[in-house]
């Protein structure tokens, strides 16, 4: 698929484009019904963030490279979301699961992956392990997408929340439990289904 053909497949509806534009500047939780295109909105944000990074970068090195990270709560979703992003983007998309032996990868192996990929899809626990072992830095992540964020109390998600230093975080888990949290970069663009209750375990 050509780059132009891949990009053209991401045709957003008005509300999707509006939400994507908002999420470019602010952190956001997208609470909408299944089939309303939350993943497409995330893909639009990822595409925009990576384009901006390419414009700002004068040379590609380990220190200047930034990636997008798409986090999922369950292993089967890794391939599902990787395929969606791959089919709707000209970016290099890669997925990672424990069955690939990633728990045993050293820093050199992970740096190679980060240098060759634009978007990395994985479970939150794998990404948490990467950060804990200093294989990659949060400052080198352009955007993080939390898929199914109502699982934020699960293993990996809640621990990762404590490490996320997000800029101008705006969390709206539900009309009866709306909160605003303020942290430093990078952006986080979580997605969740309506009616789900989420109490992020952030530490100030």
PDB file of C-alpha atoms in Angstrom, residues 46-204:
ATOM      1  CA  UNK A  46      -0.774   9.277  16.415  1.00  0.00           C
ATOM      2  CA  UNK A  47      -0.394  10.247  12.769  1.00  0.00           C
ATOM      3  CA  UNK A  48      -0.360  13.950  13.633  1.00  0.00           C
ATOM      4  CA  UNK A  49       2.121  13.541  16.511  1.00  0.00           C
ATOM      5  CA  UNK A  50       4.531  11.497  14.415  1.00  0.00           C
ATOM      6  CA  UNK A  51       4.316  14.004  11.569  1.00  0.00           C
ATOM      7  CA  UNK A  52       5.160  16.834  13.962  1.00  0.00           C
ATOM      8  CA  UNK A  53       8.118  14.899  15.353  1.00  0.00           C
ATOM      9  CA  UNK A  54       9.433  14.277  11.849  1.00  0.00           C
ATOM     10  CA  UNK A  55       9.241  17.997  11.072  1.00  0.00           C
ATOM     11  CA  UNK A  56      11.060  19.006  14.267  1.00  0.00           C
ATOM     12  CA  UNK A  57      13.784  16.376  14.026  1.00  0.00           C
ATOM     13  CA  UNK A  58      16.927  17.396  12.124  1.00  0.00           C
ATOM     14  CA  UNK A  59      18.605  14.005  12.397  1.00  0.00           C
ATOM     15  CA  UNK A  60      17.570  10.528  13.459  1.00  0.00           C
ATOM     16  CA  UNK A  61      19.490   9.226  16.453  1.00  0.00           C
ATOM     17  CA  UNK A  62      18.723   7.256  19.609  1.00  0.00           C
ATOM     18  CA  UNK A  63      18.498  10.565  21.474  1.00  0.00           C
ATOM     19  CA  UNK A  64      16.206  12.328  18.978  1.00  0.00           C
ATOM     20  CA  UNK A  65      13.898   9.465  17.981  1.00  0.00           C
ATOM     21  CA  UNK A  66      10.381   9.554  19.397  1.00  0.00           C
ATOM     22  CA  UNK A  67       7.706   6.896  19.033  1.00  0.00           C
ATOM     23  CA  UNK A  68       4.028   6.400  19.728  1.00  0.00           C
ATOM     24  CA  UNK A  69       3.015   3.667  22.171  1.00  0.00           C
ATOM     25  CA  UNK A  70      -0.389   1.994  21.981  1.00  0.00           C
ATOM     26  CA  UNK A  71      -1.192   0.089  25.182  1.00  0.00           C
ATOM     27  CA  UNK A  72      -3.803  -2.642  25.496  1.00  0.00           C
ATOM     28  CA  UNK A  73      -5.005  -4.559  28.600  1.00  0.00           C
ATOM     29  CA  UNK A  74      -5.089  -8.013  26.988  1.00  0.00           C
ATOM     30  CA  UNK A  75      -2.690  -9.928  24.743  1.00  0.00           C
ATOM     31  CA  UNK A  76      -5.246 -10.721  21.966  1.00  0.00           C
ATOM     32  CA  UNK A  77      -5.789  -6.984  21.457  1.00  0.00           C
ATOM     33  CA  UNK A  78      -2.152  -6.459  20.492  1.00  0.00           C
ATOM     34  CA  UNK A  79      -2.575  -8.034  17.055  1.00  0.00           C
ATOM     35  CA  UNK A  80      -6.064  -6.603  16.584  1.00  0.00           C
ATOM     36  CA  UNK A  81      -4.958  -3.029  17.150  1.00  0.00           C
ATOM     37  CA  UNK A  82      -1.672  -3.484  15.316  1.00  0.00           C
ATOM     38  CA  UNK A  83      -3.537  -4.633  12.215  1.00  0.00           C
ATOM     39  CA  UNK A  84      -5.973  -1.713  12.387  1.00  0.00           C
ATOM     40  CA  UNK A  85      -3.170   0.833  12.654  1.00  0.00           C
ATOM     41  CA  UNK A  86      -1.174  -0.874   9.922  1.00  0.00           C
ATOM     42  CA  UNK A  87      -4.133  -0.915   7.544  1.00  0.00           C
ATOM     43  CA  UNK A  88      -4.907   2.748   8.183  1.00  0.00           C
ATOM     44  CA  UNK A  89      -1.452   4.275   8.303  1.00  0.00           C
ATOM     45  CA  UNK A  90       1.801   4.507   6.384  1.00  0.00           C
ATOM     46  CA  UNK A  91       3.714   4.341   9.674  1.00  0.00           C
ATOM     47  CA  UNK A  92       5.794   1.351  10.752  1.00  0.00           C
ATOM     48  CA  UNK A  93       3.596  -0.499  13.255  1.00  0.00           C
ATOM     49  CA  UNK A  94       4.896  -3.338  15.424  1.00  0.00           C
ATOM     50  CA  UNK A  95       3.247  -5.463  18.110  1.00  0.00           C
ATOM     51  CA  UNK A  96       4.781  -7.220  21.108  1.00  0.00           C
ATOM     52  CA  UNK A  97       3.562 -10.008  23.378  1.00  0.00           C
ATOM     53  CA  UNK A  98       5.164 -12.152  26.057  1.00  0.00           C
ATOM     54  CA  UNK A  99       5.126 -15.163  23.709  1.00  0.00           C
ATOM     55  CA  UNK A 100       7.821 -13.410  21.668  1.00  0.00           C
ATOM     56  CA  UNK A 101      10.199 -13.708  24.623  1.00  0.00           C
ATOM     57  CA  UNK A 102      10.315  -9.952  25.139  1.00  0.00           C
ATOM     58  CA  UNK A 103      10.802 -10.377  28.889  1.00  0.00           C
ATOM     59  CA  UNK A 104      14.323 -11.531  28.107  1.00  0.00           C
ATOM     60  CA  UNK A 105      15.209  -8.773  25.654  1.00  0.00           C
ATOM     61  CA  UNK A 106      18.055  -6.500  26.659  1.00  0.00           C
ATOM     62  CA  UNK A 107      18.383  -2.762  26.108  1.00  0.00           C
ATOM     63  CA  UNK A 108      20.092  -3.191  22.752  1.00  0.00           C
ATOM     64  CA  UNK A 109      17.229  -5.329  21.433  1.00  0.00           C
ATOM     65  CA  UNK A 110      14.597  -2.832  22.537  1.00  0.00           C
ATOM     66  CA  UNK A 111      16.499   0.154  21.166  1.00  0.00           C
ATOM     67  CA  UNK A 112      16.612  -1.569  17.785  1.00  0.00           C
ATOM     68  CA  UNK A 113      12.843  -2.016  17.900  1.00  0.00           C
ATOM     69  CA  UNK A 114      12.190   1.574  18.927  1.00  0.00           C
ATOM     70  CA  UNK A 115      14.526   2.883  16.245  1.00  0.00           C
ATOM     71  CA  UNK A 116      12.872   0.857  13.478  1.00  0.00           C
ATOM     72  CA  UNK A 117       9.223   1.341  14.505  1.00  0.00           C
ATOM     73  CA  UNK A 118       6.996   4.406  14.604  1.00  0.00           C
ATOM     74  CA  UNK A 119       4.220   2.864  16.689  1.00  0.00           C
ATOM     75  CA  UNK A 120       4.635   0.046  19.201  1.00  0.00           C
ATOM     76  CA  UNK A 121       1.567  -1.892  20.351  1.00  0.00           C
ATOM     77  CA  UNK A 122       1.905  -3.881  23.573  1.00  0.00           C
ATOM     78  CA  UNK A 123       0.378  -4.594  26.956  1.00  0.00           C
ATOM     79  CA  UNK A 124       0.890  -2.041  29.701  1.00  0.00           C
ATOM     80  CA  UNK A 125       2.989  -4.529  31.666  1.00  0.00           C
ATOM     81  CA  UNK A 126       5.530  -4.913  28.857  1.00  0.00           C
ATOM     82  CA  UNK A 127       5.866  -1.146  28.558  1.00  0.00           C
ATOM     83  CA  UNK A 128       6.201  -0.832  32.326  1.00  0.00           C
ATOM     84  CA  UNK A 129       9.034  -3.372  32.232  1.00  0.00           C
ATOM     85  CA  UNK A 130      10.750  -1.388  29.473  1.00  0.00           C
ATOM     86  CA  UNK A 131      10.626   1.775  31.568  1.00  0.00           C
ATOM     87  CA  UNK A 132      11.690   0.036  34.777  1.00  0.00           C
ATOM     88  CA  UNK A 133      14.751  -1.412  33.046  1.00  0.00           C
ATOM     89  CA  UNK A 134      15.568   1.951  31.399  1.00  0.00           C
ATOM     90  CA  UNK A 135      15.416   0.454  27.898  1.00  0.00           C
ATOM     91  CA  UNK A 136      13.588   3.582  26.691  1.00  0.00           C
ATOM     92  CA  UNK A 137      12.616   6.919  28.230  1.00  0.00           C
ATOM     93  CA  UNK A 138       9.208   8.554  28.549  1.00  0.00           C
ATOM     94  CA  UNK A 139      10.754  11.732  27.130  1.00  0.00           C
ATOM     95  CA  UNK A 140      11.175   9.811  23.875  1.00  0.00           C
ATOM     96  CA  UNK A 141       7.492   8.969  23.576  1.00  0.00           C
ATOM     97  CA  UNK A 142       5.409  11.382  21.516  1.00  0.00           C
ATOM     98  CA  UNK A 143       2.021  10.013  22.539  1.00  0.00           C
ATOM     99  CA  UNK A 144       0.650   7.137  24.606  1.00  0.00           C
ATOM    100  CA  UNK A 145      -2.733   5.577  23.870  1.00  0.00           C
ATOM    101  CA  UNK A 146      -4.407   3.614  26.657  1.00  0.00           C
ATOM    102  CA  UNK A 147      -6.950   1.274  25.076  1.00  0.00           C
ATOM    103  CA  UNK A 148      -9.887   0.153  27.260  1.00  0.00           C
ATOM    104  CA  UNK A 149      -8.793   2.502  30.030  1.00  0.00           C
ATOM    105  CA  UNK A 150     -11.612   1.346  32.321  1.00  0.00           C
ATOM    106  CA  UNK A 151      -9.188  -1.499  33.068  1.00  0.00           C
ATOM    107  CA  UNK A 152      -6.797   1.009  34.626  1.00  0.00           C
ATOM    108  CA  UNK A 153      -6.930  -0.808  37.968  1.00  0.00           C
ATOM    109  CA  UNK A 154      -5.581  -3.967  36.378  1.00  0.00           C
ATOM    110  CA  UNK A 155      -2.045  -5.283  36.595  1.00  0.00           C
ATOM    111  CA  UNK A 156       0.297  -3.036  34.642  1.00  0.00           C
ATOM    112  CA  UNK A 157      -2.162  -0.221  33.982  1.00  0.00           C
ATOM    113  CA  UNK A 158      -2.351   1.090  37.557  1.00  0.00           C
ATOM    114  CA  UNK A 159       1.405   0.741  38.080  1.00  0.00           C
ATOM    115  CA  UNK A 160       2.082   2.527  34.817  1.00  0.00           C
ATOM    116  CA  UNK A 161      -0.317   5.331  35.740  1.00  0.00           C
ATOM    117  CA  UNK A 162       1.918   6.169  38.683  1.00  0.00           C
ATOM    118  CA  UNK A 163       4.885   6.585  36.348  1.00  0.00           C
ATOM    119  CA  UNK A 164       3.084   8.600  33.698  1.00  0.00           C
ATOM    120  CA  UNK A 165       3.944  12.292  33.885  1.00  0.00           C
ATOM    121  CA  UNK A 166       1.311  13.658  31.562  1.00  0.00           C
ATOM    122  CA  UNK A 167       0.809  17.270  30.518  1.00  0.00           C
ATOM    123  CA  UNK A 168      -2.509  18.969  31.263  1.00  0.00           C
ATOM    124  CA  UNK A 169      -4.265  15.676  31.955  1.00  0.00           C
ATOM    125  CA  UNK A 170      -8.036  15.884  31.617  1.00  0.00           C
ATOM    126  CA  UNK A 171      -9.835  12.762  32.860  1.00  0.00           C
ATOM    127  CA  UNK A 172     -13.609  12.460  32.584  1.00  0.00           C
ATOM    128  CA  UNK A 173     -14.428   8.883  33.678  1.00  0.00           C
ATOM    129  CA  UNK A 174     -18.115   9.671  34.073  1.00  0.00           C
ATOM    130  CA  UNK A 175     -20.524  12.473  34.756  1.00  0.00           C
ATOM    131  CA  UNK A 176     -20.649  11.529  38.442  1.00  0.00           C
ATOM    132  CA  UNK A 177     -16.887  11.249  38.876  1.00  0.00           C
ATOM    133  CA  UNK A 178     -15.125  13.862  36.843  1.00  0.00           C
ATOM    134  CA  UNK A 179     -11.631  14.927  37.806  1.00  0.00           C
ATOM    135  CA  UNK A 180      -8.827  16.975  36.328  1.00  0.00           C
ATOM    136  CA  UNK A 181      -5.187  16.068  36.939  1.00  0.00           C
ATOM    137  CA  UNK A 182      -2.184  18.140  35.948  1.00  0.00           C
ATOM    138  CA  UNK A 183       1.166  16.504  35.113  1.00  0.00           C
ATOM    139  CA  UNK A 184       4.069  16.946  32.703  1.00  0.00           C
ATOM    140  CA  UNK A 185       4.526  15.579  29.126  1.00  0.00           C
ATOM    141  CA  UNK A 186       3.900  13.466  27.107  1.00  0.00           C
ATOM    142  CA  UNK A 187       0.261  13.327  26.054  1.00  0.00           C
ATOM    143  CA  UNK A 188      -1.923  10.370  26.895  1.00  0.00           C
ATOM    144  CA  UNK A 189      -4.940   9.519  24.791  1.00  0.00           C
ATOM    145  CA  UNK A 190      -6.886   6.793  26.603  1.00  0.00           C
ATOM    146  CA  UNK A 191     -10.067   5.227  25.238  1.00  0.00           C
ATOM    147  CA  UNK A 192     -12.881   3.597  27.170  1.00  0.00           C
ATOM    148  CA  UNK A 193     -16.472   2.498  26.801  1.00  0.00           C
ATOM    149  CA  UNK A 194     -19.255   4.577  28.373  1.00  0.00           C
ATOM    150  CA  UNK A 195     -20.506   3.652  31.798  1.00  0.00           C
ATOM    151  CA  UNK A 196     -17.174   2.259  32.910  1.00  0.00           C
ATOM    152  CA  UNK A 197     -15.905   3.489  36.240  1.00  0.00           C
ATOM    153  CA  UNK A 198     -12.235   4.377  36.465  1.00  0.00           C
ATOM    154  CA  UNK A 199     -10.258   5.776  39.351  1.00  0.00           C
ATOM    155  CA  UNK A 200      -6.668   6.254  38.124  1.00  0.00           C
ATOM    156  CA  UNK A 201      -4.090   5.487  40.786  1.00  0.00           C
ATOM    157  CA  UNK A 202      -1.973   8.605  40.204  1.00  0.00           C
ATOM    158  CA  UNK A 203       0.457   9.882  42.816  1.00  0.00           C
ATOM    159  CA  UNK A 204       1.123  13.590  43.079  1.00  0.00           C
TER     160      UNK A 204
END
